[in-house]
Coordinates of C-alpha atoms and ligand atoms in Angstrom, one line a residue:
M1 CA -8.5 92.8 -85.5
A2 CA -6.3 91.1 -83.2
S3 CA -7.2 93.2 -80.5
A4 CA -10.9 92.5 -81.2
S5 CA -10.4 88.9 -80.7
A6 CA -8.4 89.2 -77.9
S7 CA -11.2 91.2 -76.2
A8 CA -13.7 88.5 -77.3
S9 CA -11.7 85.8 -75.7
L10 CA -10.9 87.8 -72.7
E11 CA -14.6 88.1 -72.1
S12 CA -15.3 84.5 -72.3
A13 CA -12.2 83.6 -70.0
T14 CA -13.6 86.0 -67.5
R15 CA -17.2 85.2 -67.7
G16 CA -18.9 86.0 -64.4
A17 CA -16.6 88.8 -63.2
K18 CA -18.1 91.8 -62.0
S19 CA -14.8 94.1 -61.0
S20 CA -14.7 96.5 -63.9
A21 CA -11.1 97.5 -62.3
A22 CA -10.2 93.6 -62.5
L23 CA -11.1 93.4 -66.2
E24 CA -9.2 96.8 -67.0
F25 CA -6.1 95.3 -65.4
L26 CA -6.3 92.2 -67.5
K27 CA -7.0 94.1 -71.0
S28 CA -3.2 95.5 -70.5
S29 CA -1.5 92.5 -71.5
P30 CA 1.4 91.3 -71.4
K31 CA 2.1 92.1 -67.9
K32 CA 5.8 93.4 -67.1
L33 CA 8.4 92.8 -64.6
L34 CA 8.7 95.4 -61.7
I35 CA 12.3 96.4 -61.6
N36 CA 13.8 99.5 -59.8
G37 CA 9.9 101.2 -59.8
K38 CA 9.5 100.7 -63.4
W39 CA 7.6 97.9 -65.5
V40 CA 9.6 96.4 -68.0
P41 CA 9.5 93.7 -70.4
S42 CA 11.7 90.5 -69.8
K43 CA 15.1 90.8 -71.6
S44 CA 14.5 87.9 -73.6
G45 CA 10.8 89.3 -74.8
K46 CA 9.3 86.0 -73.8
T47 CA 6.1 85.7 -72.3
F48 CA 3.8 82.9 -70.9
E49 CA 0.1 82.4 -70.3
T50 CA -1.7 82.4 -67.2
L51 CA -5.3 80.5 -67.4
N52 CA -8.6 80.6 -65.6
P53 CA -8.5 77.0 -64.3
A54 CA -12.3 77.1 -64.2
N55 CA -12.5 77.2 -68.0
E56 CA -9.1 76.7 -69.2
Q57 CA -9.0 79.9 -71.1
V58 CA -6.0 82.5 -71.3
L59 CA -6.3 85.6 -68.8
A60 CA -3.3 87.4 -69.7
L61 CA 0.3 87.0 -71.0
V62 CA 3.1 87.7 -68.6
A63 CA 6.6 88.4 -69.0
E64 CA 9.0 85.3 -68.5
G65 CA 11.8 86.6 -66.3
D66 CA 14.9 84.6 -66.3
K67 CA 18.3 84.7 -65.3
A68 CA 19.6 88.0 -67.0
D69 CA 15.9 89.8 -65.4
V70 CA 17.1 88.2 -61.8
D71 CA 20.5 89.8 -62.4
E72 CA 18.9 93.3 -63.3
A73 CA 16.6 93.3 -60.4
V74 CA 19.3 92.2 -57.9
K75 CA 21.6 94.9 -59.5
Y76 CA 19.0 97.6 -58.5
A77 CA 17.9 96.0 -55.2
R78 CA 21.5 96.0 -54.3
K79 CA 22.0 99.8 -55.1
A80 CA 18.6 100.8 -53.2
Y81 CA 20.1 98.6 -50.2
E82 CA 23.4 100.1 -50.2
D83 CA 22.1 103.6 -50.6
A84 CA 19.8 102.7 -47.7
K85 CA 16.8 104.5 -49.2
W86 CA 14.8 102.2 -47.2
A87 CA 16.6 100.9 -44.0
N88 CA 17.5 104.5 -43.1
L89 CA 14.1 106.0 -43.7
S90 CA 12.6 106.9 -40.1
P91 CA 11.0 103.6 -38.9
H92 CA 7.8 105.8 -38.5
A93 CA 7.9 106.6 -42.2
R94 CA 8.2 102.7 -43.0
T95 CA 5.1 102.2 -40.8
G96 CA 3.2 104.7 -42.8
L97 CA 4.3 103.5 -45.9
L98 CA 3.3 100.0 -45.0
L99 CA 0.0 101.0 -43.5
K100 CA -0.8 102.5 -46.9
I101 CA -0.2 99.3 -48.9
A102 CA -2.6 97.7 -46.3
D103 CA -5.4 100.3 -47.0
L104 CA -4.8 100.2 -50.8
I105 CA -5.3 96.3 -50.4
E106 CA -8.4 96.9 -48.8
Q107 CA -9.5 100.0 -51.0
H108 CA -9.1 97.3 -54.0
A109 CA -10.4 94.1 -52.1
D110 CA -13.2 93.3 -54.7
E111 CA -10.9 93.7 -57.6
L112 CA -7.9 91.6 -56.0
A113 CA -10.4 88.9 -55.0
E114 CA -11.8 88.6 -58.7
L115 CA -8.2 88.6 -59.9
E116 CA -7.2 85.8 -57.4
T117 CA -10.3 83.7 -57.9
L118 CA -10.0 84.0 -61.9
D119 CA -6.1 83.1 -61.8
N120 CA -6.1 80.6 -59.1
G121 CA -9.9 79.0 -59.2
K122 CA -10.6 79.3 -55.5
P123 CA -14.1 80.5 -54.4
L124 CA -14.6 84.2 -54.7
F125 CA -16.3 83.4 -51.1
E126 CA -12.8 82.3 -49.9
S127 CA -10.4 85.0 -51.7
R128 CA -12.8 88.1 -50.7
N129 CA -13.2 86.6 -47.0
I130 CA -9.9 85.0 -46.4
D131 CA -7.1 85.9 -48.9
I132 CA -7.4 89.6 -49.4
P133 CA -8.5 90.7 -45.9
G134 CA -5.6 88.3 -44.6
A135 CA -3.1 90.0 -47.0
A136 CA -4.2 93.6 -45.6
E137 CA -3.9 92.5 -41.9
T138 CA -0.4 91.2 -42.4
F139 CA 0.9 94.3 -43.8
R140 CA -0.8 96.3 -41.1
Y141 CA 0.5 93.9 -38.3
Y142 CA 4.2 94.3 -39.5
A143 CA 3.8 98.0 -40.1
G144 CA 3.5 98.3 -36.5
F145 CA 6.8 96.1 -36.2
A146 CA 9.1 98.8 -37.9
T147 CA 9.1 100.9 -34.8
K148 CA 9.5 97.8 -32.4
I149 CA 12.8 96.1 -33.5
Y150 CA 15.1 96.4 -30.6
G151 CA 18.6 95.9 -29.7
E152 CA 19.9 95.3 -26.2
T153 CA 22.3 96.4 -23.7
N154 CA 24.5 93.8 -22.2
P155 CA 25.9 93.3 -18.6
S156 CA 29.4 93.6 -20.0
D157 CA 32.6 94.3 -17.8
P158 CA 32.4 97.8 -16.6
S159 CA 35.3 99.0 -18.7
M160 CA 33.0 98.2 -21.8
F161 CA 29.7 99.3 -23.2
N162 CA 28.3 96.3 -25.1
Y163 CA 25.0 96.7 -27.3
T164 CA 23.4 94.7 -30.0
L165 CA 21.9 96.2 -33.0
R166 CA 19.2 94.3 -35.2
E167 CA 20.0 95.2 -38.7
P168 CA 18.3 94.0 -41.9
V169 CA 19.7 91.0 -43.7
G170 CA 19.9 92.8 -47.0
V171 CA 18.8 91.8 -50.4
C172 CA 15.9 89.0 -50.1
G173 CA 14.7 86.7 -52.6
Q174 CA 11.3 85.5 -52.0
I175 CA 9.7 82.3 -54.1
I176 CA 6.0 81.6 -53.4
P177 CA 3.6 79.2 -54.6
W178 CA 0.1 79.5 -56.3
N179 CA -2.3 78.4 -53.5
F180 CA -2.4 81.6 -51.6
P181 CA -0.9 84.0 -54.2
L182 CA -1.4 87.5 -52.6
L183 CA -1.6 86.2 -49.2
M184 CA 1.8 84.5 -49.6
A185 CA 3.2 87.5 -51.3
S186 CA 2.3 89.5 -47.9
W187 CA 3.6 87.0 -45.6
K188 CA 7.1 87.4 -47.5
I189 CA 7.1 91.1 -48.4
A190 CA 5.5 92.7 -45.2
P191 CA 8.1 91.6 -42.5
A192 CA 10.9 91.9 -44.8
L193 CA 10.2 95.5 -45.5
A194 CA 9.2 96.1 -42.0
C195 CA 13.0 95.1 -41.0
G196 CA 14.3 97.5 -43.7
N197 CA 15.3 94.8 -46.5
V198 CA 14.7 95.3 -49.9
V199 CA 13.0 92.2 -51.8
I200 CA 12.9 90.3 -55.1
L201 CA 9.4 88.4 -55.2
K202 CA 9.1 85.7 -57.6
P203 CA 5.2 84.8 -57.8
A204 CA 4.2 81.2 -59.2
E205 CA 3.9 80.9 -62.8
Q206 CA 0.4 79.7 -62.5
T207 CA -1.0 82.7 -60.4
P208 CA 1.2 86.0 -61.2
L209 CA -1.7 88.4 -61.2
T210 CA -2.4 89.5 -57.9
A211 CA 1.3 89.9 -57.0
I212 CA 1.5 92.1 -60.2
R213 CA -1.3 94.1 -59.2
L214 CA 0.2 94.3 -55.7
G215 CA 3.5 95.7 -57.1
E216 CA 1.3 98.3 -58.8
L217 CA -0.2 99.2 -55.4
I218 CA 3.2 99.4 -53.6
C219 CA 4.2 101.8 -56.3
E220 CA 1.1 104.0 -55.7
A221 CA 2.0 103.8 -51.9
G222 CA 5.1 105.5 -52.8
L223 CA 7.9 103.2 -51.8
P224 CA 11.4 104.4 -52.9
E225 CA 12.2 102.5 -56.2
G226 CA 14.2 99.4 -56.0
V227 CA 12.9 98.3 -52.6
V228 CA 10.4 95.7 -54.1
Q229 CA 11.1 94.0 -57.5
I230 CA 8.6 91.6 -58.9
V231 CA 10.0 89.1 -61.3
T232 CA 7.4 86.7 -62.9
G233 CA 8.6 83.1 -64.5
F234 CA 9.0 79.8 -63.9
G235 CA 10.7 77.7 -61.2
P236 CA 13.8 76.8 -63.5
G237 CA 14.7 80.0 -64.7
A238 CA 13.4 82.7 -62.5
G239 CA 13.3 80.9 -59.4
S240 CA 16.6 78.9 -59.5
S241 CA 18.5 82.1 -60.8
I242 CA 17.3 83.8 -57.3
A243 CA 18.2 80.5 -55.1
E244 CA 21.6 80.7 -57.0
H245 CA 22.5 84.4 -57.1
P246 CA 25.7 85.2 -55.5
D247 CA 24.5 88.5 -54.5
I248 CA 21.1 87.5 -52.8
D249 CA 21.6 87.4 -48.8
K250 CA 18.5 85.3 -48.1
V251 CA 16.1 83.4 -49.6
A252 CA 12.3 82.5 -48.4
F253 CA 10.7 79.8 -50.1
T254 CA 7.1 78.4 -49.8
G255 CA 6.3 75.4 -52.0
S256 CA 7.2 71.6 -52.4
T257 CA 9.5 69.7 -50.1
E258 CA 11.3 68.6 -53.4
V259 CA 12.1 72.1 -54.4
G260 CA 12.9 73.1 -51.1
K261 CA 15.7 70.7 -50.9
L262 CA 17.0 72.5 -54.4
I263 CA 17.0 75.6 -53.0
L264 CA 18.9 74.8 -49.8
Q265 CA 21.7 73.1 -52.1
A266 CA 21.8 76.2 -54.2
S267 CA 22.0 78.5 -51.4
A268 CA 25.3 77.0 -50.3
G269 CA 27.3 78.9 -53.2
N270 CA 27.1 82.2 -50.9
L271 CA 25.6 80.6 -47.6
K272 CA 22.2 82.6 -47.9
R273 CA 20.2 82.6 -45.0
V274 CA 17.1 80.3 -45.8
S275 CA 14.0 79.7 -44.5
L276 CA 11.5 77.0 -46.0
E277 CA 7.8 76.3 -45.5
L278 CA 7.3 73.2 -47.4
G279 CA 4.8 70.3 -47.6
G280 CA 2.8 68.6 -45.0
K281 CA 0.4 65.5 -44.4
S282 CA -1.3 66.7 -41.2
P283 CA -3.1 64.6 -38.7
N284 CA -6.6 65.8 -37.7
I285 CA -7.8 63.4 -34.8
I286 CA -11.3 62.9 -33.8
F287 CA -11.9 61.4 -30.2
P288 CA -15.7 60.0 -29.4
D289 CA -16.1 62.8 -26.8
A290 CA -15.7 65.5 -29.3
D291 CA -18.5 68.1 -30.1
M292 CA -19.3 66.1 -33.3
P293 CA -21.1 68.6 -35.4
A294 CA -18.1 71.0 -34.6
A295 CA -15.6 68.5 -35.4
V296 CA -17.2 67.6 -39.0
F297 CA -17.4 71.1 -40.0
G298 CA -14.1 72.1 -38.7
S299 CA -12.6 68.7 -40.4
S300 CA -14.4 69.6 -43.7
L301 CA -12.8 73.1 -43.5
G302 CA -9.5 71.5 -42.6
I303 CA -9.3 69.3 -45.9
F304 CA -11.7 71.2 -48.4
L305 CA -10.7 74.7 -47.9
N306 CA -9.1 75.9 -51.1
Q307 CA -9.6 72.5 -52.8
G308 CA -7.4 70.9 -50.2
Q309 CA -4.5 72.8 -52.0
V310 CA -3.3 74.0 -48.3
C311 CA 0.0 73.0 -46.8
C312 CA -1.3 72.7 -43.5
A313 CA -4.6 70.7 -44.6
G314 CA -5.8 67.8 -42.2
S315 CA -5.5 65.4 -45.0
R316 CA -5.3 62.3 -42.5
V317 CA -8.3 62.1 -40.6
F318 CA -7.7 59.9 -37.5
V319 CA -11.2 58.7 -36.2
Q320 CA -11.2 56.5 -33.1
E321 CA -12.8 53.1 -34.0
S322 CA -16.0 53.4 -32.2
V323 CA -17.3 56.5 -33.8
Y324 CA -15.3 55.8 -37.5
D325 CA -18.5 54.8 -39.2
Q326 CA -20.7 57.5 -37.9
F327 CA -17.9 60.2 -38.3
T328 CA -17.1 59.3 -41.9
D329 CA -20.8 59.3 -42.8
S330 CA -21.2 62.7 -41.5
L331 CA -17.9 64.2 -43.2
S332 CA -19.0 62.7 -46.5
K333 CA -22.4 64.3 -46.3
M334 CA -20.9 67.4 -45.6
A335 CA -18.2 67.1 -48.5
S336 CA -21.0 66.0 -50.9
G337 CA -23.0 69.1 -50.2
L338 CA -20.2 71.6 -50.9
T339 CA -21.3 73.3 -54.4
L340 CA -18.9 72.7 -56.9
G341 CA -18.7 75.2 -59.8
N342 CA -17.9 78.5 -61.3
P343 CA -15.6 80.0 -58.2
L344 CA -17.0 83.4 -59.2
D345 CA -20.4 82.5 -58.1
P346 CA -20.6 83.6 -54.5
N347 CA -22.6 80.5 -53.4
T348 CA -19.7 78.1 -54.8
R349 CA -17.7 76.5 -52.2
M350 CA -15.3 74.4 -54.1
G351 CA -13.8 75.8 -57.4
P352 CA -11.6 73.9 -59.7
L353 CA -7.7 72.8 -58.8
V354 CA -5.2 75.4 -60.1
S355 CA -3.8 73.7 -63.1
K356 CA -3.8 70.4 -65.4
E357 CA -0.6 69.5 -63.7
Q358 CA -2.3 69.5 -60.4
H359 CA -5.6 68.1 -61.6
D360 CA -3.6 65.1 -63.3
R361 CA -1.7 64.6 -60.0
V362 CA -4.8 64.4 -57.7
K363 CA -6.4 62.1 -60.3
G364 CA -3.4 59.7 -59.8
Y365 CA -4.0 59.7 -56.1
L366 CA -7.5 58.9 -56.4
K367 CA -6.7 56.0 -58.7
A368 CA -3.7 55.0 -56.3
G369 CA -6.2 55.1 -53.4
K370 CA -8.6 52.7 -55.0
E371 CA -5.9 50.5 -56.0
E372 CA -4.6 50.4 -52.5
G373 CA -8.0 49.3 -51.5
A374 CA -9.5 52.5 -49.8
K375 CA -13.1 53.2 -50.7
A376 CA -14.4 56.5 -51.7
K377 CA -17.3 56.9 -49.5
T378 CA -17.7 60.1 -51.5
G379 CA -16.3 61.7 -54.5
G380 CA -13.4 59.9 -56.0
E381 CA -14.0 61.2 -59.4
P382 CA -13.2 64.4 -61.4
G383 CA -15.9 67.0 -61.4
K384 CA -18.5 66.6 -64.4
Q385 CA -18.1 70.3 -65.7
E386 CA -17.5 70.4 -69.2
A387 CA -14.2 72.4 -68.9
G388 CA -12.1 73.2 -65.7
Y389 CA -9.8 71.4 -63.5
F390 CA -12.5 70.3 -61.1
I391 CA -12.3 67.1 -58.7
Q392 CA -15.4 66.2 -56.4
P393 CA -14.8 66.4 -52.6
T394 CA -13.6 63.2 -51.7
V395 CA -13.4 61.1 -48.5
F396 CA -11.6 57.8 -48.5
T397 CA -12.4 55.3 -45.9
G398 CA -10.6 51.8 -45.1
V399 CA -7.1 53.8 -45.2
N400 CA -4.1 52.6 -43.2
N401 CA -1.2 55.0 -42.3
Q402 CA 1.1 53.1 -44.6
M403 CA -1.0 53.6 -48.0
K404 CA 0.2 56.1 -50.4
I405 CA -2.6 58.3 -49.9
A406 CA -1.7 58.4 -46.4
R407 CA 2.0 59.2 -46.6
E408 CA 2.2 61.5 -49.8
E409 CA 0.9 65.1 -50.0
I410 CA -2.1 65.0 -52.5
F411 CA -2.8 68.7 -52.1
G412 CA -6.3 68.4 -53.5
P413 CA -9.8 67.8 -51.8
V414 CA -9.2 64.2 -50.7
A415 CA -9.4 63.0 -47.0
S416 CA -7.9 59.8 -46.0
A417 CA -9.8 58.8 -42.9
I418 CA -7.8 56.3 -40.7
P419 CA -9.2 54.4 -37.7
F420 CA -7.2 54.5 -34.4
K421 CA -7.4 52.6 -31.1
D422 CA -6.4 54.8 -28.2
E423 CA -4.4 57.9 -27.4
A424 CA -1.0 56.1 -27.6
D425 CA -1.8 54.6 -31.0
V426 CA -3.0 58.0 -32.5
V427 CA 0.1 59.8 -31.3
F428 CA 2.3 57.2 -32.9
Q429 CA 0.4 57.0 -36.1
S430 CA 0.2 60.9 -36.3
N431 CA 4.0 61.1 -36.0
D432 CA 4.5 58.6 -38.4
T433 CA 5.2 60.9 -41.3
T434 CA 8.1 62.7 -42.7
Y435 CA 6.2 65.7 -42.4
G436 CA 5.6 68.0 -39.5
L437 CA 3.7 71.1 -40.3
A438 CA 0.4 71.0 -38.4
A439 CA -2.1 68.9 -36.6
G440 CA -5.6 69.1 -35.0
V441 CA -7.2 67.3 -32.1
W442 CA -11.0 67.2 -31.2
T443 CA -12.0 66.3 -27.6
K444 CA -14.0 67.8 -24.9
D445 CA -11.3 66.4 -22.4
I446 CA -8.8 69.4 -22.2
N447 CA -6.3 67.4 -20.4
R448 CA -6.0 64.7 -23.4
A449 CA -6.0 67.7 -25.7
L450 CA -3.1 69.5 -24.0
T451 CA -1.3 66.3 -23.5
I452 CA -1.6 65.2 -27.1
A453 CA -0.5 68.8 -28.3
R454 CA 2.7 68.4 -26.5
K455 CA 3.2 64.8 -28.1
L456 CA 2.5 66.0 -31.8
K457 CA 5.5 66.7 -33.6
A458 CA 4.0 69.7 -35.5
G459 CA 4.5 73.6 -35.8
T460 CA 1.0 74.3 -35.3
V461 CA -1.7 72.3 -33.3
W462 CA -5.2 73.2 -33.4
I463 CA -7.6 72.2 -30.5
N464 CA -11.3 72.0 -31.4
T465 CA -10.6 74.1 -34.5
Y466 CA -8.6 73.7 -37.6
S467 CA -6.9 76.1 -40.1
V468 CA -6.9 79.0 -38.0
L469 CA -4.1 81.4 -38.8
D470 CA -3.3 84.8 -37.4
P471 CA -0.3 87.0 -38.1
I472 CA 0.3 87.3 -34.5
S473 CA 1.2 83.7 -34.3
P474 CA 4.4 81.7 -35.6
F475 CA 3.8 79.3 -38.6
G476 CA 6.3 76.7 -40.0
G477 CA 7.3 73.1 -40.0
Y478 CA 9.0 70.3 -37.9
K479 CA 10.7 67.8 -39.9
Q480 CA 10.7 68.0 -43.6
S481 CA 7.9 70.5 -43.5
G482 CA 10.8 73.1 -43.2
F483 CA 12.5 75.4 -41.0
G484 CA 12.2 79.1 -39.8
R485 CA 8.9 80.5 -38.5
E486 CA 6.9 83.0 -40.5
L487 CA 4.4 85.1 -38.9
G488 CA 4.4 86.8 -35.4
K489 CA 7.6 88.1 -33.9
Y490 CA 9.5 85.4 -35.2
A491 CA 9.4 86.4 -38.8
I492 CA 11.8 89.4 -37.4
D493 CA 14.4 86.8 -36.8
L494 CA 14.1 85.8 -40.2
Y495 CA 14.8 89.2 -41.8
T496 CA 17.3 90.6 -39.2
Q497 CA 20.8 90.0 -38.3
I498 CA 22.3 90.7 -35.2
K499 CA 25.4 92.9 -34.6
S500 CA 27.2 93.1 -30.9
V501 CA 29.2 96.3 -30.7
Y502 CA 31.8 96.6 -27.8
A503 CA 33.0 100.2 -26.9
R504 CA 35.9 100.7 -24.3
I505 CA 34.6 103.4 -21.7
G506 CA 37.1 105.9 -20.3
Ligands
NAI601 P1 6.8 73.9 -56.5 O1 7.8 73.8 -55.4 O2 7.4 73.4 -57.7 O3 6.5 75.6 -56.8 C1 6.7 76.3 -56.0 C2 7.1 77.7 -56.1 O4 8.7 77.3 -56.7 C3 6.9 78.3 -57.5 O5 7.0 79.5 -57.6 C4 8.0 77.6 -58.6 O6 8.1 78.6 -59.7 C5 9.2 77.7 -57.8 N1 10.2 76.7 -58.2 C6 10.0 75.5 -59.0 N2 11.2 75.0 -59.0 C7 12.0 75.8 -58.8 C8 13.7 75.6 -58.8 N3 14.2 74.7 -59.3 N4 14.1 76.8 -58.3 C9 13.6 77.8 -57.7 N5 12.4 77.8 -57.5 C10 11.4 76.8 -58.2 O7 5.4 73.4 -56.4 P2 4.3 73.0 -57.7 O8 5.1 72.1 -58.7 O9 3.5 74.0 -58.0 O10 3.5 71.8 -56.7 C11 3.9 70.5 -56.4 C12 3.6 70.1 -55.2 O11 4.1 70.8 -54.2 C13 2.1 70.1 -54.9 O12 1.2 69.1 -55.4 C14 2.0 70.1 -53.3 O13 2.1 69.0 -52.9 C15 3.5 71.1 -52.9 N6 3.1 72.6 -52.8 C16 2.9 72.9 -51.4 C17 2.8 74.2 -51.2 C18 3.0 74.8 -49.8 O14 2.1 75.5 -49.5 N7 3.8 74.3 -48.7 C19 2.5 75.1 -52.2 C20 2.8 74.6 -53.6 C21 3.0 73.2 -53.7
MG602 MG1 -3.4 81.2 -63.4

């Protein structure tokens, strides 16, 4: 009886899903933790629910890992690391296994895209075209690095031979958010493994499903046991136990600036290496000489992609005074034309926010914006759907850079459009923020674009485009957007340490 009602409720939670593999995966609930190559329940036996944010129904129960489970995961990860099951594998073999993971992600792309959309709410259009291919591409890119991590020989005194080795850091704890669940798992796991580390990944409690499925694919690819652990659970509990653990060598975190500070404090116990990719309030600057249709489209993508739940979202849209009304009209028209609805529908361009908590937070900012005197030129309200955490794509005009909606990360589909006078004014206002993750500038004057790109205090600057990310290029923050650079060859610095060896000759 229980199972008949469970399958009826799963059917309604997944309405619109087509992938039979995704449905099969969801049927085997509760989901377990991956420790030492085996799927095990949490030691406490506790589980938590993960919901479909489009209809607020339960998709699956998931093991709630806690300190005891993290201890267990660290024990086996340490053993795998010290036994050098992974680091001492030939780099070519490591490349082969990482390529196999990439292939498996691609082979299961339809299933993974539906799982991602069910768990997170992002349009299938995005998960199928951005998240899942991006995850495969990241594994493929770092697969190539396993054979290209070089040391150096150094011009020492002739009586010495001095060289450096680039060695793995060891046991890496990786804590990721819910906005790009599989993609963030890939950004973390792929470079760490390429460098010979072992990992313990904690997915966000809102979106654990694709990380669990990735764990299964990693086992299928044939990685040695203990190299990858997946411990699902909450921030305080599983996450904090990773940050504090005395036998974890490095922690990599993506999420809020507030929790980033806690991670840094917790790392002091054993002086873990820390890399942090945190929040943003990125400026996106529109000059009157920009290609306007391209700027409108790019700015819309910059703030509305993934319902605005993007750390590098162009959430402060700075528009030069002479084109402010024209530009914000066009951006509002584009926003109101985005189809809001069931994210499994291939025509949907905006789904629900990830959770009730996020929905409440964004509604709070819509209210704050209006109270401070900004005007919602379009949107400004929750969606009209019967259930689910929908918010209408919103463009606020009449915003100044001191308002709460211009200073705090909203993490929702809300653009704050701010007028500016000239180059000096917009550079000052753009940099007048505690964050520094990304920035955009739209102009046909290439000298102006390059000059401003130098002046902006941000880890990524886009010129006449926005939201472009490629594993070849570094990503990370200035100021309180964090430190350390993921992606590109820079991630190799995060996941290796350098040993200098002196040998006396003769
Ligand atoms: P969060 O920072 O609390 O969550 C991110 C991850 O950290 C999750 O895996 C969570 O379980 C874990 N975590 C939470 N508390 C922890 C602790 N004390 N120790 C160790 N791990 C912990 O973010 P949340 O609450 O989901 O979202 C709040 C705001 O954070 C958003 O509105 C947004 O402004 C920002 N955010 C930024 C992200 C980014 O990509 N930079 C991603 C997610 C959220
Ligand atoms: Mg969920």
